[in-house]
Short mmCIF file of C-alpha atoms and ligand atoms in Angstrom, two decimals:
data_model
loop_
_atom_site.label_atom_id
_atom_site.label_comp_id
_atom_site.label_asym_id
_atom_site.label_seq_id
_atom_site.Cartn_x
_atom_site.Cartn_y
_atom_site.Cartn_z
CA MET A 1011 -23.61 37.64 -8.92
CA PRO A 1012 -21.59 38.47 -6.04
CA ILE A 1013 -22.59 40.73 -3.23
CA VAL A 1014 -20.44 43.78 -3.39
CA ALA A 1015 -19.50 45.52 -0.13
CA PRO A 1016 -17.37 48.48 -0.50
CA SER A 1017 -15.28 49.21 2.70
CA LEU A 1018 -15.57 52.92 3.99
CA LEU A 1019 -12.29 52.54 5.81
CA ALA A 1020 -10.82 53.82 2.31
CA ALA A 1021 -13.66 56.63 1.87
CA ASP A 1022 -12.79 60.21 2.22
CA PHE A 1023 -14.27 61.19 5.50
CA LEU A 1024 -14.24 64.74 5.05
CA ASN A 1025 -16.65 63.97 2.05
CA LEU A 1026 -18.67 61.30 3.80
CA LYS A 1027 -22.04 62.47 2.53
CA ASN A 1028 -20.89 62.47 -1.07
CA GLU A 1029 -19.27 58.90 -0.67
CA CYS A 1030 -22.47 57.65 0.78
CA THR A 1031 -24.49 59.16 -2.19
CA MET A 1032 -22.23 57.58 -4.64
CA LEU A 1033 -22.67 54.34 -2.90
CA ASN A 1034 -26.29 54.59 -2.79
CA GLU A 1035 -26.42 55.32 -6.58
CA SER A 1036 -24.20 52.44 -7.30
CA GLU A 1037 -24.86 48.76 -7.72
CA ALA A 1038 -23.21 48.13 -4.21
CA ASP A 1039 -25.25 45.84 -1.91
CA TRP A 1040 -23.71 46.42 1.37
CA TYR A 1041 -21.70 49.06 3.37
CA HIS A 1042 -18.81 47.37 5.06
CA LEU A 1043 -17.82 49.10 8.30
CA ASP A 1044 -14.48 48.42 9.77
CA VAL A 1045 -14.32 49.13 13.68
CA MET A 1046 -10.68 48.73 15.22
CA ASP A 1047 -9.76 49.14 18.75
CA GLY A 1048 -5.91 49.22 18.70
CA ARG A 1049 -5.93 46.03 20.81
CA LEU A 1050 -7.20 43.27 18.62
CA VAL A 1051 -5.53 44.98 15.63
CA PRO A 1052 -2.81 47.53 15.51
CA ASN A 1053 -4.89 50.33 14.34
CA ILE A 1054 -8.00 52.36 15.56
CA SER A 1055 -10.76 53.48 13.02
CA PHE A 1056 -14.26 54.46 14.24
CA GLY A 1057 -17.05 53.38 16.49
CA PRO A 1058 -20.95 53.34 16.67
CA MET A 1059 -21.17 57.16 16.56
CA ILE A 1060 -20.02 57.36 12.97
CA ILE A 1061 -22.06 54.39 12.08
CA GLU A 1062 -25.13 56.22 13.29
CA PHE A 1063 -24.27 58.92 10.77
CA ILE A 1064 -23.78 56.58 7.87
CA ARG A 1065 -27.10 54.61 8.91
CA LYS A 1066 -28.93 57.80 8.23
CA ALA A 1067 -27.31 58.16 4.73
CA THR A 1068 -28.32 54.91 3.38
CA THR A 1069 -30.98 52.07 3.35
CA LYS A 1070 -28.41 49.58 2.13
CA VAL A 1071 -27.31 46.90 4.41
CA CYS A 1072 -24.85 47.84 7.09
CA ASP A 1073 -22.30 45.15 7.47
CA VAL A 1074 -20.28 45.93 10.54
CA HIS A 1075 -16.87 44.12 11.10
CA LEU A 1076 -15.73 44.42 14.58
CA MET A 1077 -12.04 44.07 14.92
CA ILE A 1078 -12.23 44.67 18.80
CA GLU A 1079 -11.60 42.76 21.96
CA GLU A 1080 -14.71 41.92 24.30
CA PRO A 1081 -17.19 42.49 21.40
CA GLU A 1082 -20.09 41.53 23.88
CA LYS A 1083 -19.75 44.75 25.64
CA TYR A 1084 -20.69 46.81 22.51
CA ALA A 1085 -23.04 44.60 20.52
CA GLU A 1086 -26.17 46.48 21.79
CA GLN A 1087 -24.70 49.75 20.93
CA PHE A 1088 -23.69 48.85 17.26
CA LYS A 1089 -27.61 47.42 17.00
CA ASN A 1090 -28.63 50.78 18.34
CA ALA A 1091 -26.19 52.54 15.84
CA GLY A 1092 -27.97 50.73 12.86
CA ALA A 1093 -26.00 47.50 12.19
CA ASP A 1094 -27.63 44.95 10.19
CA ILE A 1095 -24.86 42.39 10.18
CA LEU A 1096 -22.37 42.15 13.04
CA SER A 1097 -19.16 40.07 12.66
CA VAL A 1098 -16.84 39.30 15.56
CA HIS A 1099 -13.31 37.92 15.58
CA ILE A 1100 -13.07 34.12 16.57
CA GLU A 1101 -9.56 35.13 18.13
CA ALA A 1102 -11.45 37.86 20.12
CA CYS A 1103 -14.31 35.49 21.55
CA ARG A 1104 -13.68 32.97 24.49
CA HIS A 1105 -17.44 32.04 24.35
CA LEU A 1106 -18.08 32.31 20.60
CA HIS A 1107 -21.50 30.46 20.57
CA ARG A 1108 -22.76 32.94 23.39
CA ASN A 1109 -21.48 35.90 21.46
CA ILE A 1110 -23.34 34.77 18.29
CA GLU A 1111 -26.57 34.25 20.43
CA GLN A 1112 -26.29 37.78 21.83
CA ILE A 1113 -25.90 39.15 18.16
CA LYS A 1114 -29.02 37.40 16.94
CA SER A 1115 -31.14 38.00 20.06
CA LEU A 1116 -30.39 41.80 19.41
CA GLY A 1117 -31.96 41.19 15.98
CA MET A 1118 -28.97 41.41 13.91
CA ARG A 1119 -27.44 38.76 11.47
CA ALA A 1120 -24.39 37.17 12.73
CA GLY A 1121 -20.95 36.70 11.20
CA VAL A 1122 -17.68 35.38 12.42
CA ALA A 1123 -14.32 36.94 11.06
CA VAL A 1124 -11.08 34.75 10.93
CA ASN A 1125 -7.51 35.95 10.52
CA PRO A 1126 -5.33 34.37 7.92
CA HIS A 1127 -3.56 32.08 10.31
CA THR A 1128 -6.85 30.78 11.78
CA PRO A 1129 -7.94 27.39 9.94
CA VAL A 1130 -11.44 27.32 8.69
CA SER A 1131 -11.86 23.79 10.30
CA GLY A 1132 -12.45 25.63 13.56
CA LEU A 1133 -15.76 26.96 12.30
CA ARG A 1134 -17.28 23.46 11.98
CA ASP A 1135 -19.42 23.54 15.22
CA ILE A 1136 -20.64 27.09 14.79
CA LEU A 1137 -21.29 27.03 10.99
CA HIS A 1138 -25.19 26.24 11.52
CA ASP A 1139 -25.71 29.13 13.96
CA ILE A 1140 -24.17 31.87 11.84
CA ASP A 1141 -25.23 33.75 8.71
CA LEU A 1142 -21.61 34.87 7.53
CA VAL A 1143 -18.07 33.88 7.63
CA CYS A 1144 -15.68 36.86 7.03
CA LEU A 1145 -12.32 35.26 5.80
CA MET A 1146 -9.54 37.88 6.14
CA SER A 1147 -7.30 37.77 3.15
CA VAL A 1148 -5.00 40.12 4.72
CA ASN A 1149 -4.00 40.76 8.37
CA PRO A 1150 -6.69 42.89 9.77
CA GLY A 1151 -5.92 46.61 10.65
CA PHE A 1152 -5.44 48.26 7.66
CA GLY A 1153 -6.87 48.79 4.02
CA GLY A 1154 -4.74 48.76 0.80
CA GLN A 1155 -2.67 45.60 1.70
CA LYS A 1156 -1.85 42.66 -0.78
CA PHE A 1157 -4.14 39.61 -1.07
CA ILE A 1158 -2.79 36.37 0.45
CA PRO A 1159 -2.99 33.73 -2.25
CA TYR A 1160 -3.62 30.84 0.29
CA THR A 1161 -7.06 32.30 0.95
CA LEU A 1162 -8.12 30.54 -2.07
CA ASP A 1163 -7.74 27.23 -0.66
CA LYS A 1164 -9.51 28.39 2.73
CA ILE A 1165 -12.50 29.44 0.59
CA LYS A 1166 -12.69 26.10 -1.11
CA GLN A 1167 -12.45 24.30 2.22
CA LEU A 1168 -15.22 26.47 3.70
CA ARG A 1169 -17.50 26.32 0.73
CA LYS A 1170 -17.35 22.38 1.03
CA MET A 1171 -18.04 22.54 4.66
CA ILE A 1172 -21.20 24.75 3.97
CA ASP A 1173 -22.45 22.79 1.12
CA GLU A 1174 -21.89 19.44 2.69
CA ARG A 1175 -24.13 20.56 5.57
CA GLY A 1176 -26.75 22.27 3.22
CA LEU A 1177 -26.36 25.64 5.05
CA LYS A 1178 -26.63 29.12 3.61
CA VAL A 1179 -23.79 31.02 4.95
CA HIS A 1180 -22.35 33.68 3.04
CA ILE A 1181 -18.53 33.56 2.49
CA GLU A 1182 -17.03 37.08 2.51
CA ILE A 1183 -13.49 37.80 1.39
CA ASP A 1184 -12.04 40.85 3.15
CA GLY A 1185 -8.76 42.37 2.08
CA GLY A 1186 -6.77 43.17 -1.12
CA VAL A 1187 -9.85 42.29 -3.38
CA THR A 1188 -9.17 43.83 -6.91
CA VAL A 1189 -10.88 43.79 -10.19
CA GLU A 1190 -8.12 41.30 -11.32
CA ASN A 1191 -8.40 38.69 -8.54
CA ALA A 1192 -12.01 38.88 -7.87
CA ALA A 1193 -13.12 36.04 -10.65
CA SER A 1194 -10.69 33.69 -8.93
CA ILE A 1195 -12.17 34.47 -5.59
CA ILE A 1196 -15.77 33.85 -6.73
CA ALA A 1197 -14.58 30.63 -8.74
CA ALA A 1198 -13.21 29.31 -5.36
CA GLY A 1199 -16.73 29.87 -3.74
CA ALA A 1200 -16.93 32.98 -2.17
CA ASP A 1201 -20.08 35.26 -2.66
CA VAL A 1202 -19.33 38.53 -1.02
CA LEU A 1203 -16.50 40.74 -1.90
CA VAL A 1204 -15.29 43.49 0.41
CA ALA A 1205 -13.32 46.28 -1.46
CA GLY A 1206 -12.04 49.27 -0.03
CA ASN A 1207 -9.10 50.98 -1.93
CA THR A 1208 -10.11 49.07 -5.12
CA VAL A 1209 -13.38 50.95 -5.05
CA PHE A 1210 -12.69 54.35 -3.49
CA LYS A 1211 -9.11 54.93 -4.91
CA SER A 1212 -10.30 54.03 -8.50
CA ALA A 1213 -11.03 56.69 -11.27
CA ASP A 1214 -14.72 55.85 -11.33
CA PRO A 1215 -15.80 54.02 -8.21
CA LYS A 1216 -19.46 53.31 -9.54
CA LYS A 1217 -17.99 51.76 -12.56
CA THR A 1218 -15.45 49.80 -10.54
CA ILE A 1219 -18.45 48.49 -8.41
CA ALA A 1220 -20.42 47.55 -11.60
CA GLN A 1221 -17.23 45.43 -12.78
CA LEU A 1222 -17.12 43.58 -9.40
CA LYS A 1223 -20.88 42.78 -9.96
CA GLN A 1224 -20.24 41.42 -13.46
CA LEU A 1225 -18.21 38.56 -12.06
C1 DX5 B 1300 -8.89 45.51 6.95
C2 DX5 B 1300 -10.38 45.56 6.79
C3 DX5 B 1300 -10.77 45.53 5.54
C4 DX5 B 1300 -10.18 46.65 4.75
C5 DX5 B 1300 -10.21 46.24 3.32
O1 DX5 B 1300 -8.44 45.08 8.36
O2 DX5 B 1300 -11.16 44.61 7.61
O3 DX5 B 1300 -12.30 45.73 5.29
O4 DX5 B 1300 -10.98 47.96 4.84
O5 DX5 B 1300 -9.54 47.10 2.28
P1 DX5 B 1300 -8.81 46.93 1.18
O6 DX5 B 1300 -10.11 46.36 0.18
O7 DX5 B 1300 -8.42 48.25 0.64
O8 DX5 B 1300 -7.88 45.89 1.17
ZN1 ZN B 1301 -13.14 44.50 7.35
#
């Protein structure tokens, strides 16, 4: 069964408490929280203040995806806001190993996110230090985009790298995940599905989450 991580970027923020209640009652495993700075990605979303409120509304895992430059400046703030998992973009980190050590020393699980153009081979020497790879299957910055099919090859390459090393690193797929394409994503070797629009814009979000869990 995959881990299902609805992305609150697609939630109704005027109705955030009810959206959280819905997720809490659903089979969703993690809350996926997208932080954007308007520099690393061409959009601005929300920061630790909002995450602090969300933290109070759930006991589920808060999976924070930082799409920001200089993430080391803010790691502690996100820990204090309630992040359980903190992912930084490889494209934003000149000293990735140092960033990962910082996240872990703060008591969070550490993830590395990679853009569609970034080869997974670049993760080889950091894989044994991390808990999760967030493979972007769209260009980060916006919800509701179309899944880039080549991601399936990247999942297979990454699964092989992880298994060959006997590691237990999650492969999380982020962007354009639907009920229709999720089976092929799992078959390729991913175990965490992020879903924004597919969940929140569906007629019955809880049922959609249950459908994703069935795969
Ligand atoms: C995109 C974000 C995603 C986004 C996914 O930059 O990282 O998490 O919310 O949204 P959907 O599932 O709608 O593509
Ligand atoms: Zn994300």
